[in-house]
Amino acid sequence: SQNALYGIWSGDGAGAATAWTTLVGAATHWQAVNEIPPNDDTSYVEATAADQIDEYTFGNLTPTSATIPGVQISMRARKTQAGALNIARMYRNSATNFQGANVALSTSYVSILEIIELDPDPAGLLPWTVASLNAAEWGARSRA
């Protein structure tokens, strides 16, 4: 196994990529990683190789317009094998993936928080809009 991802998500469906091949404790990938508080190894998805991506859709925000100063992403993950392994946050919009920085994993679960102040899509880093968040998918990429 490469990495195990457990996420604090409120996802509601499968995104464009569901490449993490191991699914435990749930019927779908997004259901395996959407509980608060974390249930750790009760339900999870796991990548079996580097550079596999798992992404999830989310329900629309209401109201339809608002000032959005930033987005905070929360993930919870650990590695399940020896060696240096990483995970990276993925944001998908307009059929393009935007990867966050690699975060080193240990054999114990770690909570990963990232604040993204500006929308990387389109290029030029613009403020977030309700429309861009409603169109977004979020997930993770296994990294060596």
PDB file of C-alpha atoms in Angstrom:
ATOM      1  CA  SER A   1       0.000   0.000   0.000  1.00  0.00           C
ATOM      2  CA  GLN A   2       1.126   3.536  -0.707  1.00  0.00           C
ATOM      3  CA  ASN A   3      -0.858   5.958   1.473  1.00  0.00           C
ATOM      4  CA  ALA A   4      -4.103   5.897   3.399  1.00  0.00           C
ATOM      5  CA  LEU A   5      -6.300   8.950   3.247  1.00  0.00           C
ATOM      6  CA  TYR A   6      -8.919   9.733   5.759  1.00  0.00           C
ATOM      7  CA  GLY A   7     -10.558  13.064   5.264  1.00  0.00           C
ATOM      8  CA  ILE A   8     -12.762  15.422   7.182  1.00  0.00           C
ATOM      9  CA  TRP A   9     -14.964  16.198   4.210  1.00  0.00           C
ATOM     10  CA  SER A  10     -18.544  17.062   3.547  1.00  0.00           C
ATOM     11  CA  GLY A  11     -18.382  15.685   0.030  1.00  0.00           C
ATOM     12  CA  ASP A  12     -21.513  14.391  -1.638  1.00  0.00           C
ATOM     13  CA  GLY A  13     -20.262  12.423  -4.640  1.00  0.00           C
ATOM     14  CA  ALA A  14     -17.435  11.040  -6.736  1.00  0.00           C
ATOM     15  CA  GLY A  15     -15.290  13.544  -8.594  1.00  0.00           C
ATOM     16  CA  ALA A  16     -13.480  13.220 -11.918  1.00  0.00           C
ATOM     17  CA  ALA A  17     -10.857  10.865 -10.444  1.00  0.00           C
ATOM     18  CA  THR A  18     -11.369   7.900  -8.109  1.00  0.00           C
ATOM     19  CA  ALA A  19      -8.011   6.157  -8.546  1.00  0.00           C
ATOM     20  CA  TRP A  20      -7.384   5.131  -4.942  1.00  0.00           C
ATOM     21  CA  THR A  21      -8.054   1.425  -5.239  1.00  0.00           C
ATOM     22  CA  THR A  22      -8.688   0.297  -1.653  1.00  0.00           C
ATOM     23  CA  LEU A  23     -12.090   1.151  -0.170  1.00  0.00           C
ATOM     24  CA  VAL A  24     -12.897   0.054   3.403  1.00  0.00           C
ATOM     25  CA  GLY A  25     -16.015   0.530   5.532  1.00  0.00           C
ATOM     26  CA  ALA A  26     -18.239   2.414   3.069  1.00  0.00           C
ATOM     27  CA  ALA A  27     -20.055   1.957  -0.232  1.00  0.00           C
ATOM     28  CA  THR A  28     -18.239   4.803  -2.025  1.00  0.00           C
ATOM     29  CA  HIS A  29     -14.949   6.687  -1.776  1.00  0.00           C
ATOM     30  CA  TRP A  30     -16.527   9.962  -0.661  1.00  0.00           C
ATOM     31  CA  GLN A  31     -18.607   8.200   1.997  1.00  0.00           C
ATOM     32  CA  ALA A  32     -15.440   6.604   3.405  1.00  0.00           C
ATOM     33  CA  VAL A  33     -13.887  10.004   4.171  1.00  0.00           C
ATOM     34  CA  ASN A  34     -16.772  12.332   5.045  1.00  0.00           C
ATOM     35  CA  GLU A  35     -17.357  11.873   8.759  1.00  0.00           C
ATOM     36  CA  ILE A  36     -16.840  14.267  11.631  1.00  0.00           C
ATOM     37  CA  PRO A  37     -15.365  13.381  14.065  1.00  0.00           C
ATOM     38  CA  PRO A  38     -12.759  11.185  12.351  1.00  0.00           C
ATOM     39  CA  ASN A  39     -13.240   7.427  12.646  1.00  0.00           C
ATOM     40  CA  ASP A  40      -9.653   6.676  11.549  1.00  0.00           C
ATOM     41  CA  ASP A  41      -9.431   3.067  10.328  1.00  0.00           C
ATOM     42  CA  THR A  42     -13.179   2.322  10.407  1.00  0.00           C
ATOM     43  CA  SER A  43     -13.688   3.719   6.901  1.00  0.00           C
ATOM     44  CA  TYR A  44     -11.069   5.012   4.465  1.00  0.00           C
ATOM     45  CA  VAL A  45      -9.679   4.958   0.940  1.00  0.00           C
ATOM     46  CA  GLU A  46      -6.092   4.008   0.209  1.00  0.00           C
ATOM     47  CA  ALA A  47      -3.772   4.569  -2.729  1.00  0.00           C
ATOM     48  CA  THR A  48      -1.600   1.674  -3.844  1.00  0.00           C
ATOM     49  CA  ALA A  49       0.887   3.695  -5.908  1.00  0.00           C
ATOM     50  CA  ALA A  50       2.265   7.212  -6.176  1.00  0.00           C
ATOM     51  CA  ASP A  51       0.423   9.891  -8.141  1.00  0.00           C
ATOM     52  CA  GLN A  52      -3.051   8.414  -7.783  1.00  0.00           C
ATOM     53  CA  ILE A  53      -5.811  11.022  -7.397  1.00  0.00           C
ATOM     54  CA  ASP A  54      -9.144  10.740  -5.559  1.00  0.00           C
ATOM     55  CA  GLU A  55     -11.537  13.706  -5.857  1.00  0.00           C
ATOM     56  CA  TYR A  56     -15.002  14.480  -4.504  1.00  0.00           C
ATOM     57  CA  THR A  57     -17.894  16.772  -5.400  1.00  0.00           C
ATOM     58  CA  PHE A  58     -19.633  19.009  -2.859  1.00  0.00           C
ATOM     59  CA  GLY A  59     -23.084  20.519  -2.567  1.00  0.00           C
ATOM     60  CA  ASN A  60     -23.634  24.095  -3.683  1.00  0.00           C
ATOM     61  CA  LEU A  61     -23.154  26.999  -1.310  1.00  0.00           C
ATOM     62  CA  THR A  62     -26.019  29.304  -0.498  1.00  0.00           C
ATOM     63  CA  PRO A  63     -26.492  32.231  -0.913  1.00  0.00           C
ATOM     64  CA  THR A  64     -25.483  32.496  -4.561  1.00  0.00           C
ATOM     65  CA  SER A  65     -23.182  35.478  -4.015  1.00  0.00           C
ATOM     66  CA  ALA A  66     -20.872  36.347  -1.138  1.00  0.00           C
ATOM     67  CA  THR A  67     -17.446  37.695  -0.269  1.00  0.00           C
ATOM     68  CA  ILE A  68     -15.186  34.685   0.286  1.00  0.00           C
ATOM     69  CA  PRO A  69     -11.852  35.630   1.900  1.00  0.00           C
ATOM     70  CA  GLY A  70     -10.406  32.128   1.594  1.00  0.00           C
ATOM     71  CA  VAL A  71     -11.017  28.405   1.694  1.00  0.00           C
ATOM     72  CA  GLN A  72      -9.715  26.084   4.405  1.00  0.00           C
ATOM     73  CA  ILE A  73      -9.091  22.492   3.387  1.00  0.00           C
ATOM     74  CA  SER A  74      -8.891  19.769   6.025  1.00  0.00           C
ATOM     75  CA  MET A  75      -7.512  16.279   5.458  1.00  0.00           C
ATOM     76  CA  ARG A  76      -6.486  13.486   7.792  1.00  0.00           C
ATOM     77  CA  ALA A  77      -4.003  10.918   6.545  1.00  0.00           C
ATOM     78  CA  ARG A  78      -1.272   8.443   7.412  1.00  0.00           C
ATOM     79  CA  LYS A  79       1.075   6.140   5.534  1.00  0.00           C
ATOM     80  CA  THR A  80       0.729   2.368   5.726  1.00  0.00           C
ATOM     81  CA  GLN A  81       4.206   1.339   4.625  1.00  0.00           C
ATOM     82  CA  ALA A  82       7.811   2.215   5.422  1.00  0.00           C
ATOM     83  CA  GLY A  83       9.700   4.940   3.605  1.00  0.00           C
ATOM     84  CA  ALA A  84       9.112   8.580   2.807  1.00  0.00           C
ATOM     85  CA  LEU A  85       5.550   9.088   1.550  1.00  0.00           C
ATOM     86  CA  ASN A  86       3.557  12.261   0.992  1.00  0.00           C
ATOM     87  CA  ILE A  87       0.071  13.465   0.211  1.00  0.00           C
ATOM     88  CA  ALA A  88      -0.996  16.601  -1.668  1.00  0.00           C
ATOM     89  CA  ARG A  89      -4.299  18.425  -1.754  1.00  0.00           C
ATOM     90  CA  MET A  90      -6.072  18.557  -5.121  1.00  0.00           C
ATOM     91  CA  TYR A  91      -8.488  21.238  -6.335  1.00  0.00           C
ATOM     92  CA  ARG A  92     -10.264  20.710  -9.662  1.00  0.00           C
ATOM     93  CA  ASN A  93     -12.212  23.310 -11.604  1.00  0.00           C
ATOM     94  CA  SER A  94     -12.833  23.829 -15.324  1.00  0.00           C
ATOM     95  CA  ALA A  95     -11.424  20.331 -16.025  1.00  0.00           C
ATOM     96  CA  THR A  96      -8.026  21.371 -14.605  1.00  0.00           C
ATOM     97  CA  ASN A  97      -6.344  20.013 -11.459  1.00  0.00           C
ATOM     98  CA  PHE A  98      -4.397  22.295  -9.123  1.00  0.00           C
ATOM     99  CA  GLN A  99      -2.124  20.479  -6.691  1.00  0.00           C
ATOM    100  CA  GLY A 100      -1.083  21.756  -3.278  1.00  0.00           C
ATOM    101  CA  ALA A 101       2.270  21.214  -1.628  1.00  0.00           C
ATOM    102  CA  ASN A 102       3.461  17.749  -0.655  1.00  0.00           C
ATOM    103  CA  VAL A 103       2.926  16.959   3.033  1.00  0.00           C
ATOM    104  CA  ALA A 104       5.049  14.230   4.627  1.00  0.00           C
ATOM    105  CA  LEU A 105       3.122  11.406   6.279  1.00  0.00           C
ATOM    106  CA  SER A 106       3.917   9.262   9.305  1.00  0.00           C
ATOM    107  CA  THR A 107       2.428   5.953  10.439  1.00  0.00           C
ATOM    108  CA  SER A 108       0.138   7.864  12.822  1.00  0.00           C
ATOM    109  CA  TYR A 109      -2.778   9.920  11.543  1.00  0.00           C
ATOM    110  CA  VAL A 110      -2.029  13.614  11.085  1.00  0.00           C
ATOM    111  CA  SER A 111      -4.544  16.392  10.450  1.00  0.00           C
ATOM    112  CA  ILE A 112      -3.567  18.622   7.540  1.00  0.00           C
ATOM    113  CA  LEU A 113      -5.048  22.112   7.261  1.00  0.00           C
ATOM    114  CA  GLU A 114      -4.454  24.441   4.335  1.00  0.00           C
ATOM    115  CA  ILE A 115      -5.863  27.911   3.763  1.00  0.00           C
ATOM    116  CA  ILE A 116      -6.131  29.003   0.143  1.00  0.00           C
ATOM    117  CA  GLU A 117      -6.796  32.744  -0.045  1.00  0.00           C
ATOM    118  CA  LEU A 118      -7.109  33.086  -3.833  1.00  0.00           C
ATOM    119  CA  ASP A 119      -8.624  30.831  -6.488  1.00  0.00           C
ATOM    120  CA  PRO A 120      -5.846  29.408  -8.703  1.00  0.00           C
ATOM    121  CA  ASP A 121      -8.357  28.971 -11.544  1.00  0.00           C
ATOM    122  CA  PRO A 122      -8.322  30.881 -13.782  1.00  0.00           C
ATOM    123  CA  ALA A 123      -4.626  31.687 -13.840  1.00  0.00           C
ATOM    124  CA  GLY A 124      -3.997  35.060 -12.301  1.00  0.00           C
ATOM    125  CA  LEU A 125      -5.139  34.142  -8.792  1.00  0.00           C
ATOM    126  CA  LEU A 126      -8.513  35.821  -8.424  1.00  0.00           C
ATOM    127  CA  PRO A 127     -10.708  36.044  -5.327  1.00  0.00           C
ATOM    128  CA  TRP A 128     -12.939  33.022  -4.689  1.00  0.00           C
ATOM    129  CA  THR A 129     -16.514  33.269  -5.914  1.00  0.00           C
ATOM    130  CA  VAL A 130     -19.543  31.212  -4.951  1.00  0.00           C
ATOM    131  CA  ALA A 131     -19.673  30.008  -8.574  1.00  0.00           C
ATOM    132  CA  SER A 132     -16.058  28.784  -8.511  1.00  0.00           C
ATOM    133  CA  LEU A 133     -16.595  26.924  -5.228  1.00  0.00           C
ATOM    134  CA  ASN A 134     -19.860  25.404  -6.447  1.00  0.00           C
ATOM    135  CA  ALA A 135     -18.046  24.062  -9.523  1.00  0.00           C
ATOM    136  CA  ALA A 136     -15.062  22.751  -7.553  1.00  0.00           C
ATOM    137  CA  GLU A 137     -13.981  19.241  -6.671  1.00  0.00           C
ATOM    138  CA  TRP A 138     -11.527  18.590  -3.827  1.00  0.00           C
ATOM    139  CA  GLY A 139      -9.396  15.580  -3.051  1.00  0.00           C
ATOM    140  CA  ALA A 140      -5.912  14.227  -2.629  1.00  0.00           C
ATOM    141  CA  ARG A 141      -2.984  12.841  -4.606  1.00  0.00           C
ATOM    142  CA  SER A 142      -0.643  10.169  -3.290  1.00  0.00           C
ATOM    143  CA  ARG A 143       2.975  11.266  -3.599  1.00  0.00           C
ATOM    144  CA  ALA A 144       6.275   9.428  -3.180  1.00  0.00           C
TER     145      ALA A 144
END
